[in-house]
Every structure is written in C-alpha cells, then in structure tokens.
Short mmCIF file of C-alpha atoms and ligand atoms in Angstrom, two decimals:
data_model
loop_
_atom_site.label_atom_id
_atom_site.label_comp_id
_atom_site.label_asym_id
_atom_site.label_seq_id
_atom_site.Cartn_x
_atom_site.Cartn_y
_atom_site.Cartn_z
CA MET R 242 -57.41 -10.05 -112.63
CA THR R 243 -56.44 -13.58 -113.79
CA THR R 244 -58.53 -15.95 -115.69
CA GLY R 245 -57.41 -18.35 -113.30
CA ALA R 246 -55.05 -21.40 -114.17
CA SER R 247 -56.78 -24.56 -116.38
CA GLN R 248 -57.06 -28.16 -115.03
CA PRO R 249 -54.02 -29.88 -114.52
CA THR R 250 -54.19 -32.11 -117.13
CA THR R 251 -53.10 -35.88 -116.85
CA ALA R 252 -50.35 -36.03 -120.01
CA PRO R 253 -48.16 -33.21 -121.32
CA PRO R 254 -49.46 -32.56 -124.86
CA ARG R 255 -47.22 -34.38 -127.51
CA TYR R 256 -47.20 -33.75 -131.11
CA VAL R 257 -45.24 -34.03 -134.45
CA LEU R 258 -44.28 -31.20 -136.53
CA GLU R 259 -43.08 -32.44 -140.06
CA GLY R 260 -41.23 -30.42 -142.60
CA ARG R 261 -38.03 -29.61 -143.93
CA VAL R 262 -35.68 -29.39 -140.91
CA VAL R 263 -32.97 -27.15 -140.08
CA THR R 264 -31.48 -28.88 -136.67
CA LEU R 265 -28.40 -25.62 -136.63
CA ASN R 266 -26.70 -28.55 -134.20
CA SER R 267 -22.71 -29.34 -134.70
CA HIS R 268 -22.82 -30.50 -138.46
CA ASP R 269 -25.05 -27.80 -139.70
CA GLU R 270 -27.79 -31.12 -140.18
CA VAL R 271 -30.42 -30.32 -142.81
CA LEU R 272 -33.18 -33.28 -142.98
CA GLU R 273 -35.07 -32.16 -145.86
CA ARG R 274 -38.10 -34.38 -144.72
CA GLY R 275 -38.35 -34.19 -141.34
CA ARG R 276 -39.92 -34.24 -138.10
CA ILE R 277 -39.73 -33.35 -134.57
CA LEU R 278 -41.14 -35.64 -132.05
CA VAL R 279 -42.72 -32.85 -129.09
CA ARG R 280 -43.80 -33.83 -125.24
CA GLY R 281 -44.68 -31.08 -122.78
CA ASN R 282 -42.19 -28.35 -123.15
CA ARG R 283 -39.18 -31.04 -125.14
CA ILE R 284 -38.03 -31.97 -127.80
CA VAL R 285 -38.12 -36.33 -127.82
CA ALA R 286 -36.55 -36.58 -131.03
CA VAL R 287 -35.32 -35.54 -134.26
CA GLU R 288 -36.06 -37.37 -137.13
CA PRO R 289 -36.69 -38.00 -141.18
CA SER R 290 -40.15 -39.08 -141.84
CA GLY R 291 -41.31 -42.08 -142.83
CA GLY R 292 -40.85 -44.17 -139.99
CA PRO R 293 -42.64 -45.39 -137.31
CA LEU R 294 -43.83 -43.02 -134.66
CA PRO R 295 -43.00 -44.72 -131.20
CA GLU R 296 -45.78 -46.48 -128.88
CA SER R 297 -46.43 -43.00 -126.75
CA PHE R 298 -46.72 -40.77 -130.08
CA ARG R 299 -49.21 -42.98 -131.62
CA ASP R 300 -52.37 -41.46 -130.66
CA ALA R 301 -50.11 -37.60 -131.22
CA PRO R 302 -51.12 -35.53 -133.98
CA VAL R 303 -48.89 -35.67 -136.83
CA ILE R 304 -49.17 -32.08 -138.62
CA ASP R 305 -47.54 -31.60 -142.09
CA THR R 306 -45.89 -27.65 -141.67
CA GLN R 307 -45.57 -27.27 -145.51
CA GLY R 308 -42.60 -25.00 -143.98
CA THR R 309 -39.14 -25.01 -142.85
CA LEU R 310 -38.38 -26.01 -139.02
CA TYR R 311 -35.73 -23.77 -137.08
CA PRO R 312 -35.46 -23.32 -133.38
CA GLY R 313 -37.09 -19.99 -132.44
CA LEU R 314 -35.29 -17.15 -132.92
CA ILE R 315 -33.82 -15.10 -130.11
CA ASP R 316 -33.12 -11.63 -129.90
CA LEU R 317 -30.18 -10.69 -127.18
CA HIS R 318 -30.19 -6.75 -127.01
CA ASN R 319 -33.87 -5.05 -126.90
CA HIS R 320 -34.99 -2.59 -124.61
CA PHE R 321 -38.42 -3.67 -124.90
CA VAL R 322 -40.17 -1.24 -123.59
CA TYR R 323 -39.96 0.59 -126.24
CA ASP R 324 -40.97 -0.46 -129.15
CA VAL R 325 -44.64 0.89 -128.99
CA LEU R 326 -42.70 3.79 -130.63
CA THR R 327 -42.24 4.06 -134.36
CA LEU R 328 -39.25 5.33 -136.52
CA TRP R 329 -37.75 8.29 -135.12
CA ARG R 330 -36.77 10.76 -137.70
CA VAL R 331 -32.67 10.56 -136.88
CA PRO R 332 -31.93 14.30 -137.21
CA LYS R 333 -27.97 14.00 -137.90
CA ARG R 334 -25.20 11.96 -137.44
CA TYR R 335 -23.65 10.90 -133.61
CA LEU R 336 -20.81 9.79 -132.33
CA ASN R 337 -21.41 8.15 -129.46
CA ARG R 338 -24.52 7.35 -127.02
CA THR R 339 -24.14 10.38 -124.50
CA GLN R 340 -25.36 12.85 -127.66
CA TRP R 341 -29.04 11.57 -129.27
CA PRO R 342 -30.27 11.70 -125.85
CA ARG R 343 -30.20 15.26 -125.96
CA HIS R 344 -31.70 16.57 -128.95
CA ALA R 345 -34.96 18.47 -127.47
CA GLU R 346 -37.01 16.57 -129.47
CA TYR R 347 -35.81 13.16 -127.74
CA ALA R 348 -37.60 13.61 -124.30
CA PRO R 349 -41.15 14.62 -126.16
CA ARG R 350 -41.09 11.16 -127.96
CA ILE R 351 -39.56 9.19 -126.84
CA SER R 352 -38.88 9.03 -123.28
CA LEU R 353 -41.56 11.59 -121.87
CA PRO R 354 -44.34 8.88 -123.57
CA ILE R 355 -43.00 5.34 -122.14
CA ARG R 356 -42.49 7.48 -119.22
CA LEU R 357 -46.00 7.92 -119.60
CA LEU R 358 -47.49 5.23 -120.64
CA GLY R 359 -45.60 2.47 -118.94
CA GLY R 360 -46.40 4.82 -114.83
CA HIS R 361 -49.83 3.71 -115.34
CA ALA R 362 -51.44 0.16 -114.89
CA PRO R 363 -53.62 0.04 -117.71
CA SER R 364 -50.89 1.41 -120.45
CA ALA R 365 -48.30 -0.43 -118.96
CA ARG R 366 -49.91 -3.89 -119.37
CA ALA R 367 -51.27 -3.06 -122.72
CA ILE R 368 -47.52 -2.45 -123.62
CA VAL R 369 -46.08 -5.70 -122.39
CA ARG R 370 -49.27 -7.38 -124.36
CA TYR R 371 -48.08 -5.71 -127.28
CA ILE R 372 -45.07 -5.81 -127.20
CA GLU R 373 -44.80 -9.50 -126.91
CA ALA R 374 -47.15 -10.55 -129.27
CA LYS R 375 -44.89 -7.80 -132.34
CA ALA R 376 -41.86 -10.09 -131.66
CA LEU R 377 -43.26 -13.18 -131.87
CA LEU R 378 -45.32 -13.17 -134.71
CA ALA R 379 -41.74 -12.92 -136.19
CA GLY R 380 -40.39 -15.87 -134.79
CA THR R 381 -38.92 -14.39 -131.32
CA THR R 382 -39.40 -16.87 -129.04
CA THR R 383 -36.68 -15.82 -126.60
CA GLY R 384 -35.70 -11.66 -125.50
CA GLN R 385 -33.52 -9.60 -123.58
CA GLY R 386 -35.20 -6.28 -121.80
CA ILE R 387 -38.45 -6.55 -120.54
CA ARG R 388 -38.32 -5.79 -116.81
CA THR R 389 -41.69 -4.52 -115.19
CA ARG R 390 -43.22 -3.98 -111.57
CA VAL R 391 -45.82 -5.80 -110.03
CA SER R 392 -47.66 -5.07 -106.96
CA GLY R 393 -44.51 -2.96 -105.96
CA GLY R 394 -41.84 -5.85 -106.15
CA GLU R 395 -39.73 -5.58 -108.86
CA ALA R 396 -40.31 -8.98 -110.97
CA LEU R 397 -39.00 -9.27 -114.70
CA PHE R 398 -42.38 -10.17 -116.49
CA ARG R 399 -43.70 -13.85 -116.78
CA GLY R 400 -45.62 -13.97 -120.12
CA ALA R 401 -45.65 -15.74 -123.46
CA MET R 402 -41.73 -15.20 -124.32
CA ARG R 403 -38.73 -16.71 -122.52
CA ASN R 404 -36.96 -13.72 -121.36
CA VAL R 405 -33.44 -14.36 -120.70
CA GLU R 406 -33.36 -12.36 -117.61
CA GLU R 407 -35.87 -14.15 -115.49
CA PRO R 408 -36.11 -17.66 -117.35
CA HIS R 409 -38.23 -19.04 -115.12
CA ASP R 410 -36.67 -22.50 -116.08
CA ASP R 411 -33.80 -24.52 -113.36
CA HIS R 412 -31.69 -25.41 -116.87
CA LEU R 413 -31.72 -21.80 -117.52
CA PRO R 414 -28.77 -19.81 -115.79
CA ALA R 415 -30.50 -15.92 -116.14
CA GLY R 416 -28.61 -13.65 -117.07
CA SER R 417 -28.26 -9.83 -116.28
CA THR R 418 -27.93 -6.67 -118.05
CA ARG R 419 -26.18 -3.13 -117.85
CA VAL R 420 -27.37 0.09 -120.07
CA MET R 421 -25.19 2.52 -117.85
CA ASP R 422 -21.69 3.23 -119.05
CA LEU R 423 -18.59 1.86 -116.46
CA HIS R 424 -16.77 4.54 -115.85
CA ASP R 425 -13.23 4.62 -113.77
CA ASP R 426 -15.09 4.29 -110.56
CA ALA R 427 -13.59 1.68 -107.78
CA GLU R 428 -17.07 0.69 -106.04
CA ASP R 429 -18.77 0.24 -109.82
CA ILE R 430 -15.91 -2.42 -111.32
CA ASP R 431 -16.05 -4.34 -108.15
CA SER R 432 -19.86 -4.56 -108.78
CA PHE R 433 -19.19 -5.01 -112.35
CA ARG R 434 -17.19 -7.61 -112.06
CA ASP R 435 -19.29 -9.65 -109.76
CA ALA R 436 -22.40 -9.63 -112.24
CA LEU R 437 -19.61 -11.08 -114.31
CA LYS R 438 -18.91 -13.86 -112.00
CA SER R 439 -22.46 -14.31 -110.94
CA HIS R 440 -24.30 -14.53 -114.26
CA ALA R 441 -23.82 -16.72 -117.29
CA ALA R 442 -24.04 -13.68 -119.40
CA TYR R 443 -23.83 -10.53 -118.53
CA PHE R 444 -25.36 -7.60 -121.37
CA TYR R 445 -23.19 -4.88 -121.19
CA HIS R 446 -23.51 -1.40 -123.92
CA LEU R 447 -20.11 -2.11 -125.32
CA GLY R 448 -18.90 1.35 -126.01
CA GLU R 449 -21.75 2.35 -128.42
CA GLY R 450 -20.36 5.01 -130.93
CA VAL R 451 -17.42 5.31 -132.97
CA ASP R 452 -15.16 8.21 -131.72
CA ASP R 453 -12.36 8.37 -128.59
CA TYR R 454 -15.53 8.27 -125.76
CA ALA R 455 -16.60 5.16 -126.69
CA HIS R 456 -13.19 3.20 -127.20
CA ARG R 457 -12.26 4.22 -123.68
CA ARG R 458 -15.20 2.56 -122.47
CA TYR R 459 -13.84 -0.45 -123.72
CA LEU R 460 -10.24 0.73 -122.44
CA ASP R 461 -11.54 0.90 -119.22
CA LEU R 462 -13.25 -2.67 -119.02
CA ALA R 463 -9.33 -4.02 -120.22
CA GLY R 464 -7.07 -2.47 -118.12
CA HIS R 465 -9.34 -3.84 -115.14
CA ASP R 466 -9.77 -7.29 -116.60
CA LEU R 467 -13.58 -7.13 -116.91
CA ILE R 468 -13.10 -8.97 -120.49
CA GLN R 469 -14.82 -12.18 -119.56
CA PRO R 470 -16.72 -15.25 -120.94
CA SER R 471 -19.89 -14.01 -119.95
CA LEU R 472 -19.38 -10.72 -121.11
CA ALA R 473 -21.61 -9.28 -124.01
CA GLY R 474 -20.57 -6.49 -125.46
CA ILE R 475 -24.04 -5.21 -126.82
CA HIS R 476 -23.02 -3.23 -130.08
CA SER R 477 -18.90 -3.14 -129.26
CA LEU R 478 -18.98 -0.21 -132.24
CA GLY R 479 -16.02 1.40 -130.72
CA LEU R 480 -13.76 -1.51 -130.54
CA GLN R 481 -10.83 -1.65 -132.91
CA ARG R 482 -9.44 -4.96 -134.70
CA GLN R 483 -7.65 -6.17 -131.67
CA ASP R 484 -10.24 -5.51 -129.08
CA LEU R 485 -12.50 -7.79 -130.86
CA ASP R 486 -8.96 -10.39 -131.09
CA MET R 487 -8.75 -9.78 -126.88
CA MET R 488 -13.34 -10.40 -127.02
CA ALA R 489 -12.19 -13.40 -128.66
CA ALA R 490 -9.20 -14.66 -126.95
CA ARG R 491 -11.22 -14.45 -123.59
CA ASP R 492 -14.90 -15.79 -124.76
CA ALA R 493 -16.52 -12.46 -124.95
CA LYS R 494 -19.31 -12.58 -127.28
CA VAL R 495 -20.94 -9.66 -129.21
CA VAL R 496 -24.42 -8.77 -129.74
CA TRP R 497 -24.38 -6.67 -133.28
CA SER R 498 -27.34 -4.65 -133.97
CA PRO R 499 -26.34 -3.12 -137.30
CA PHE R 500 -29.72 -1.41 -137.81
CA SER R 501 -29.05 0.86 -134.43
CA ASN R 502 -25.25 1.36 -135.81
CA LEU R 503 -25.96 2.40 -139.26
CA LEU R 504 -29.42 4.60 -138.24
CA LEU R 505 -27.85 6.26 -135.30
CA TYR R 506 -24.07 6.57 -136.28
CA GLY R 507 -23.32 5.52 -139.90
CA GLN R 508 -21.19 2.91 -139.37
CA THR R 509 -21.45 0.08 -138.12
CA LEU R 510 -18.61 -2.84 -137.12
CA ARG R 511 -16.44 -4.33 -139.70
CA VAL R 512 -18.03 -7.84 -140.42
CA SER R 513 -14.23 -8.74 -141.89
CA ASP R 514 -13.34 -8.00 -137.83
CA LEU R 515 -15.75 -9.68 -136.57
CA LEU R 516 -15.21 -12.20 -138.38
CA SER R 517 -11.68 -13.09 -138.73
CA ALA R 518 -11.65 -12.55 -134.90
CA GLY R 519 -13.30 -15.22 -134.72
CA VAL R 520 -15.94 -14.12 -131.40
CA THR R 521 -19.22 -15.51 -131.13
CA PHE R 522 -21.64 -12.97 -132.51
CA SER R 523 -25.06 -12.58 -132.30
CA LEU R 524 -28.03 -10.29 -133.25
CA GLY R 525 -30.45 -8.18 -131.61
CA CYS R 526 -32.49 -5.37 -132.94
CA ASP R 527 -32.51 -3.18 -129.54
CA TRP R 528 -35.35 -1.07 -130.53
CA SER R 529 -37.94 -0.15 -132.97
CA PRO R 530 -37.24 4.16 -132.39
CA THR R 531 -33.78 3.69 -134.15
CA GLY R 532 -33.93 -0.52 -134.83
CA SER R 533 -35.04 -3.29 -136.33
CA LYS R 534 -39.10 -4.17 -135.31
CA ASN R 535 -37.73 -7.61 -135.20
CA LEU R 536 -35.38 -10.21 -135.88
CA LEU R 537 -36.78 -11.08 -139.23
CA GLN R 538 -35.70 -7.27 -140.36
CA GLU R 539 -32.18 -7.17 -138.09
CA LEU R 540 -31.21 -10.35 -140.60
CA LYS R 541 -31.81 -8.58 -143.67
CA VAL R 542 -30.27 -5.76 -142.50
CA ALA R 543 -27.22 -7.84 -141.70
CA ARG R 544 -27.18 -9.40 -145.02
CA HIS R 545 -27.48 -6.28 -147.14
CA GLU R 546 -24.43 -4.44 -144.22
CA ALA R 547 -22.21 -7.70 -145.25
CA ALA R 548 -22.21 -7.39 -148.88
CA ARG R 549 -21.97 -3.88 -148.98
CA GLN R 550 -18.77 -3.81 -146.70
CA GLY R 551 -18.10 -6.59 -149.68
CA VAL R 552 -17.73 -9.49 -147.48
CA SER R 553 -18.96 -12.54 -147.36
CA LEU R 554 -21.13 -13.52 -144.89
CA SER R 555 -22.66 -16.65 -145.33
CA SER R 556 -26.59 -17.20 -144.81
CA ARG R 557 -25.88 -20.52 -142.02
CA ALA R 558 -23.45 -18.06 -139.95
CA LEU R 559 -26.69 -15.17 -139.49
CA VAL R 560 -28.81 -17.62 -138.92
CA ARG R 561 -26.57 -18.82 -136.32
CA SER R 562 -26.19 -15.28 -134.79
CA VAL R 563 -29.72 -15.64 -133.85
CA THR R 564 -30.29 -19.05 -132.83
CA ALA R 565 -27.31 -21.61 -132.46
CA ASP R 566 -24.65 -18.91 -131.86
CA ALA R 567 -27.16 -16.87 -129.89
CA ALA R 568 -27.65 -20.02 -127.60
CA ARG R 569 -24.14 -20.11 -126.56
CA VAL R 570 -24.08 -16.36 -125.93
CA ALA R 571 -26.63 -16.11 -123.34
CA GLY R 572 -24.88 -19.32 -121.82
CA TRP R 573 -28.19 -21.54 -123.03
CA GLN R 574 -26.27 -23.82 -126.09
CA THR R 575 -27.05 -27.40 -124.06
CA GLU R 576 -30.70 -26.19 -123.87
CA LEU R 577 -31.85 -23.73 -126.75
CA GLY R 578 -30.64 -22.88 -130.37
CA THR R 579 -30.51 -25.95 -132.41
CA LEU R 580 -33.26 -28.73 -132.99
CA ARG R 581 -32.31 -32.09 -131.13
CA ALA R 582 -33.23 -34.70 -129.28
CA HIS R 583 -33.94 -33.40 -125.40
CA SER R 584 -34.17 -29.21 -126.08
CA LEU R 585 -36.29 -27.08 -125.20
CA ALA R 586 -39.10 -27.39 -127.50
CA ASP R 587 -39.13 -23.28 -129.06
CA VAL R 588 -39.70 -23.89 -132.59
CA LEU R 589 -39.98 -21.46 -135.46
CA VAL R 590 -41.64 -22.66 -138.96
CA ILE R 591 -42.28 -20.44 -142.16
CA ALA R 592 -43.27 -21.38 -145.07
CA GLY R 593 -42.51 -23.12 -148.06
CA THR R 594 -39.62 -26.10 -148.16
CA GLY R 595 -37.41 -25.17 -151.17
CA GLY R 596 -34.52 -23.04 -151.37
CA ASP R 597 -31.19 -22.75 -149.78
CA PRO R 598 -32.44 -23.27 -146.20
CA TYR R 599 -30.58 -20.32 -144.47
CA ASP R 600 -31.75 -18.51 -147.18
CA THR R 601 -35.72 -19.04 -146.79
CA LEU R 602 -35.46 -17.21 -142.96
CA ILE R 603 -33.20 -14.40 -143.67
CA SER R 604 -35.30 -13.74 -146.57
CA ALA R 605 -38.92 -14.41 -144.93
CA THR R 606 -41.66 -11.52 -143.92
CA GLU R 607 -43.76 -11.71 -141.15
CA LYS R 608 -46.89 -13.46 -143.50
CA GLN R 609 -44.29 -16.31 -144.00
CA VAL R 610 -44.45 -16.84 -140.03
CA ARG R 611 -46.25 -20.24 -140.69
CA LEU R 612 -45.77 -20.72 -136.77
CA VAL R 613 -43.76 -20.01 -133.00
CA ILE R 614 -44.24 -22.24 -130.19
CA VAL R 615 -42.55 -21.36 -127.33
CA ASP R 616 -41.60 -23.82 -124.36
CA GLY R 617 -43.89 -25.98 -126.40
CA VAL R 618 -46.93 -24.28 -127.03
CA ALA R 619 -48.11 -23.03 -129.83
CA ARG R 620 -47.88 -19.21 -129.27
CA PHE R 621 -48.42 -17.75 -132.86
CA GLY R 622 -49.15 -18.91 -136.62
CA ASP R 623 -51.28 -19.69 -139.20
CA ARG R 624 -54.76 -20.50 -137.94
CA THR R 625 -54.74 -23.88 -139.17
CA LEU R 626 -51.65 -24.73 -137.87
CA MET R 627 -52.98 -23.19 -134.15
CA GLU R 628 -56.02 -24.93 -134.12
CA GLN R 629 -54.21 -28.23 -134.79
CA LEU R 630 -52.13 -27.54 -131.60
CA ALA R 631 -54.74 -26.01 -129.32
CA PHE R 632 -54.48 -28.23 -126.51
CA ASP R 633 -55.96 -25.67 -123.53
CA ARG R 634 -60.12 -25.59 -125.11
CA THR R 635 -60.38 -23.39 -121.41
CA HIS R 636 -58.32 -20.25 -123.35
CA PRO R 637 -59.06 -20.00 -126.80
CA ALA R 638 -56.93 -18.24 -129.55
CA GLU R 639 -57.46 -14.94 -130.93
CA PRO R 640 -57.66 -14.16 -134.33
CA TRP R 641 -55.35 -11.81 -136.37
CA THR R 642 -54.10 -11.10 -140.04
CA VAL R 643 -51.19 -10.38 -141.77
CA ASP R 644 -51.56 -9.24 -145.66
CA GLY R 645 -55.13 -11.59 -145.66
CA THR R 646 -53.19 -15.02 -144.39
CA GLU R 647 -55.43 -15.84 -141.03
CA LYS R 648 -52.65 -15.93 -138.13
CA ALA R 649 -54.01 -16.68 -134.47
CA PHE R 650 -52.21 -15.86 -130.71
CA TYR R 651 -52.19 -17.83 -128.00
CA LEU R 652 -51.06 -15.32 -125.30
CA TRP R 653 -52.32 -17.23 -121.95
CA ALA R 654 -49.56 -18.06 -119.65
CA GLU R 655 -49.93 -19.12 -115.97
CA GLU R 656 -49.15 -16.99 -113.47
CA SER R 657 -49.27 -13.67 -116.20
CA PRO R 658 -50.73 -10.70 -115.44
CA LEU R 659 -52.31 -10.31 -118.63
CA ASN R 660 -54.41 -13.45 -119.20
CA ASP R 661 -57.00 -11.08 -119.36
CA LEU R 662 -56.11 -8.63 -121.91
CA GLY R 663 -55.85 -9.32 -125.92
CA PHE R 664 -53.81 -7.80 -128.45
CA GLU R 665 -56.09 -6.09 -130.27
CA ALA R 666 -57.64 -4.50 -126.89
CA ALA R 667 -53.83 -3.84 -126.21
CA ARG R 668 -53.52 -1.83 -129.80
CA ALA R 669 -56.92 -0.28 -128.60
CA LEU R 670 -56.01 1.07 -125.81
CA LEU R 671 -52.83 2.30 -127.00
CA ASP R 672 -53.89 3.87 -129.93
CA ASP R 673 -56.48 6.15 -127.92
CA ALA R 674 -53.94 6.80 -125.02
CA MET R 675 -50.68 7.78 -127.98
CA ALA R 676 -53.29 9.54 -129.45
CA ASP R 677 -53.50 12.85 -127.21
CA LEU R 678 -51.26 12.12 -124.60
CA PRO R 679 -51.98 14.62 -122.29
CA ASP R 680 -55.67 13.59 -121.75
CA PHE R 681 -54.54 10.12 -121.09
CA ARG R 682 -52.71 11.72 -118.26
CA ARG R 683 -55.43 13.87 -117.13
CA ARG R 684 -58.13 10.80 -117.42
CA MET R 685 -55.38 8.25 -115.84
CA GLU R 686 -54.37 10.95 -113.13
CA ARG R 687 -58.05 11.55 -112.03
CA MET R 688 -58.59 7.93 -112.01
CA GLY R 689 -55.79 7.01 -109.81
CA ALA R 690 -55.69 9.44 -107.28
CA GLY R 691 -52.69 8.75 -105.46
CA ALA R 692 -53.66 5.11 -105.30
CA PRO R 693 -49.99 2.85 -106.29
CA GLU R 694 -50.00 1.14 -110.08
CA PRO R 695 -50.30 -2.97 -109.04
CA PHE R 696 -48.15 -3.06 -112.53
CA LEU R 697 -45.95 -0.76 -113.81
CA LEU R 698 -42.82 -1.38 -116.61
CA VAL R 699 -39.08 -0.32 -115.51
CA LEU R 700 -37.82 1.60 -118.30
CA ASP R 701 -33.79 0.98 -119.11
CA ASN R 702 -32.36 3.23 -122.09
CA GLU R 703 -33.38 6.39 -120.48
CA PRO R 704 -30.72 9.49 -119.95
CA GLN R 705 -29.68 8.56 -116.81
CA ASP R 706 -28.91 5.16 -118.15
CA VAL R 707 -26.48 6.89 -120.80
CA PHE R 708 -25.27 10.19 -118.93
CA ALA R 709 -22.41 10.99 -116.82
CA THR R 710 -24.52 12.54 -114.47
CA GLY R 711 -28.30 11.93 -112.76
CA SER R 712 -28.77 15.74 -112.06
CA GLU R 713 -28.26 16.42 -115.84
CA ALA R 714 -30.19 13.35 -117.03
CA ALA R 715 -32.95 14.77 -114.82
CA ALA R 716 -33.42 18.08 -116.48
CA PHE R 717 -34.02 15.88 -119.57
CA ILE R 718 -36.86 13.95 -118.32
CA THR R 719 -38.80 14.66 -115.10
CA ASP R 720 -40.96 17.50 -117.32
CA LEU R 721 -43.97 15.39 -118.08
CA ASN R 722 -45.61 18.74 -119.19
CA ARG R 723 -42.83 17.94 -122.29
CA VAL R 724 -45.24 15.57 -123.26
CA ALA R 725 -45.76 15.48 -127.21
CA GLY R 726 -49.59 15.69 -127.92
CA ARG R 727 -50.20 12.38 -130.26
CA ILE R 728 -47.40 9.80 -131.51
CA THR R 729 -48.13 7.00 -133.34
CA LEU R 730 -48.01 3.37 -132.43
CA ASP R 731 -45.69 1.21 -134.34
CA ALA R 732 -47.71 -0.57 -136.28
CA PRO R 733 -46.65 -4.36 -135.52
CA THR R 734 -45.06 -5.71 -139.16
CA VAL R 735 -42.46 -4.27 -141.20
CA GLY R 736 -43.98 -2.44 -144.64
CA GLY R 737 -46.41 0.18 -145.09
CA GLU R 738 -46.46 3.76 -146.91
CA ASP R 739 -46.04 5.45 -142.72
CA TYR R 740 -43.08 3.18 -142.78
CA TRP R 741 -40.94 3.77 -145.48
CA GLU R 742 -41.72 7.49 -145.65
CA LEU R 743 -39.70 6.76 -142.06
CA VAL R 744 -36.68 4.94 -143.46
CA ALA R 745 -36.08 6.58 -146.34
CA ALA R 746 -36.35 9.89 -144.25
CA GLN R 747 -32.93 8.79 -142.34
CA PRO R 748 -30.19 11.02 -143.52
CA ASN R 749 -27.78 8.06 -142.21
CA LEU R 750 -28.41 5.22 -144.35
CA ASP R 751 -27.08 4.60 -147.75
CA ASP R 752 -29.89 4.79 -150.59
CA SER R 753 -28.68 1.23 -151.52
CA LEU R 754 -29.53 -0.16 -147.99
CA LYS R 755 -33.07 1.93 -147.86
CA GLN R 756 -33.97 0.56 -151.60
CA GLN R 757 -33.09 -3.13 -150.54
CA LEU R 758 -35.00 -3.41 -147.86
CA ARG R 759 -38.03 -2.26 -149.44
CA ALA R 760 -38.01 -4.88 -151.55
CA ASP R 761 -37.29 -6.92 -149.23
CA TYR R 762 -41.13 -6.56 -148.49
CA ALA R 763 -42.39 -5.64 -151.48
ZN1 ZN F 201 -29.43 -0.45 -126.06
#
C-alpha cells in the first residue's frame, strides 16, 4: 500500500530562508531583513541577512522568500475528521453543548455521514488526506484532534502535520484529550486527575455554553481541585471572571474558539476578562460545521470580536496565541512556537514584507501562504519555492492552484499509510461518496462483505460525548438509514458564493461580523 521508504541520505537537507523574520521570542524580535538556517528538522540559526554563512551551509540553497517568516501555526482545538463538512445552518441560539446535537438535522447531516465515511477504509483515508492538506494550506503545522484505527489497533495518524496527541518526537510530551463532560462521579474524577498528572497538556471541553449547566462543569473541576497547570480548558465559555482568575492563578490554560461560540451560542468569552485575568490562551478552530475552516480565519474572527467588544487585543497577542502561547499551552515551548536557534523547524511564510508584521499574518488569506514547513520539510507552498526545497526526488510534490496562484503539496511521510493517496484523488473520492451517501454505503458493504477495515477514523465529537447517557445518544446515531442523501464536501479555502451564503444565513452572528469577514476575503 505504501510506496516504500526513500533511500537513507548521508546528510540531512540544509537550506536558508530569507525574508522578514517574526521570531515571537521573549523579546518579540522582528528582523526586517533576516534569515533562518535549517538543517534537518532543526533551526540552526536566526540572524540578520548579509553576513557570511557558516562553512557547513556554503552549498546550501539560499531562498529569498520575499515574505514574512513566522513559526508554524498551532491549532489546539479541532475535531479534524469532521472538517470535510460544510458550515451547518445553525437553526437557533443554544445555551450549552448538550442541546444542538439533538436537532433533527444533526444526525443525518453531521454525525451519520462521518460515521459512514469514517467507517470504510477508502473514505476514511481520503478524509485524513483532505483535512490535513486543508489545515496545512493555511499554515497550520500542529493540530490537536485526529485519531485513527489502523489495522485494528488504535493509533494516531502519522502524517504531514504534527499531532498534539502523538507527536512522534521524544522532545515533545504527548497531550491528551477528553471531549465528554465530567460529572460528579468518583471514579471518573480520579481518572481525570490521573490524566492531568500524566500529560503536559490535557485538553478538555470546559463549560461549553452560557448557562448554569456549563458553569457547573467548571465548578465540578474546581470543587475537586482539578484546575491544574496541564488543564487546557477548551472554550471555557461558561466561566465567570473569578473562574478565569483562578485558572490564571493555577496556570491552567484556555483554548478560545470564538467563531464556534458565536455560531452556536451567539456570544463568546469576554475578551477583557480573558486579558485582565492574564490566563494563557491559544486559539482553536473547533470544526468546520460550526467553526472556522482554518486558523487564518479564526484569527480574523478573534480580531473583529475583540473590536466589537471594545477591547484592545493587540495583533501581537493574537499571533502569539497561535504560536508562542499555543506552544506553552501544549507544554512544547522549549521546542516550538518561536523562531530561534535549536527549535524545531516549523515555519510559515506569508507573502509581503511591508506593514505591521502581526497584522500581515492576521490579514492573510490562503493565497498569501507562500510556504509551510513542518519538521524541516516543505509541505505546501508556492510552486517555485517548493521546487527549490524538493530534497526528496522519489516522491514529487502535487501541483495545486489557489485563486490562480500555482501551489504544490508534498504530503509523503515515512510510515504513513496514505502515501499512495494524493490530495486531488482524496477530494474526488469524497465528492463522489458525498454525492450519494446511501449508494456509497451499499457499494462499500458489497465490497467489504464483512472483512475488517484496515484504516478507520475514531470519532470524537459524537452525541455520546456530550449526552449524559449512552442510551440516549444511541437513538441519535446508530441508524445509518437516516443518513442524508447527499451533502457537499467543504471547499478547502475560505470564500465562494456558497460559503458566504451559509455565513449570511447564520442567525447567531452579528451582521457586522458577516460583512467584515467577507470583506477580509474580497
Ligand atoms: Zn469541540
């Protein structure tokens, strides 16, 4: 199935990237004309351009990116396998996360399609290939939330993007995740405490909602002394000011997903509380059915929302929330999140070197993503840059185009079970399956005839994760006969008339946000 490992090379690739360098280091240094020296998967030096290169870099390619260099973006909350789905027309304003999965449309259009597609190897593989590429093309180099089952054993996917739960790097302690609400159950509380103790970061949907139910989920944690440094409270929407103060005092963290909150609940965290509490926070997209397609979009939403609340949230702080501060949330701050010597080489290059360097990133669209490097490997970018960084001649990059700009993906990864599947092939397979889901199901069942599937997705945002009892959830999700006839594959980039119509139809979003967001992409 895989195309085999490439020949071992004698020396790791070395190269130099030139441009404006936004380090996000402790002094927030910006080098107007700087360069990054990369050897293998590490940054060797970050320095002003112009001086002589060290001897060992004499033959290395020097690439003038004509762009601004940032650390790769870190998305600390996503249910990636659902990111093939388009924005859901949220029907009303909800109060907490136990409510919206009960809507009559939810199972047929969200749960069951993913259950069906994730339950057969061809479509499960296509989903992972597609959604990973969708994150990479907007500069995300680390993501939280892809889980697969390969040949029977549960495993996290080894792919082109870093994975918080299974980083495959001894220097990066693995995080862990819990989607299900914690209730007042002694055994469950003990296992929660153990998880906090044994992980650098434990990602937990905390107080997702605006009512008493949501706030009680926070009180349950606080009452059992579970507000600890490794706690990463996803959403934390139901928390009050004093709760955020407590989170900050205990060095617990927050993962903020403003677009998801606004779409479902019509409100998000009070940014002034978040800032004055001083709690470390990062951003997360949540998922495409009720969230942003990627972090470049989420950054824009966060900026507009802070302005709407009348709070001055600096562009620098926002950029830190997807780089340096996100690395802190994951417990990876010594290795990632800044551009400096010895850190892992995850780099994002955005076109252009003028204007405020932080605004440049927040305002960027996918078209302006010039280069995305993960672990020293160029994974996506302008075709000309990708060609200069194509050290693996055995597995050529796949060409692609964003708004007339020629790009390319290089998705091959050692030991990945997806090496024979390209981005366009994955897209075509999903388009075809989603055009007639019941027919796709019949075809798969005929083909499989009871054989175990070699590659499956593990779903992590299903009704059983949010409802109190499994039996209640079962009624919503087990009957695949209720799956929608056809659904649409979510386009990989933000934009298009269809997308803006879906945004315009959202009842819980301010008109001003709808207009501002659309203008950002005009
Ligand atoms: Zn979530």
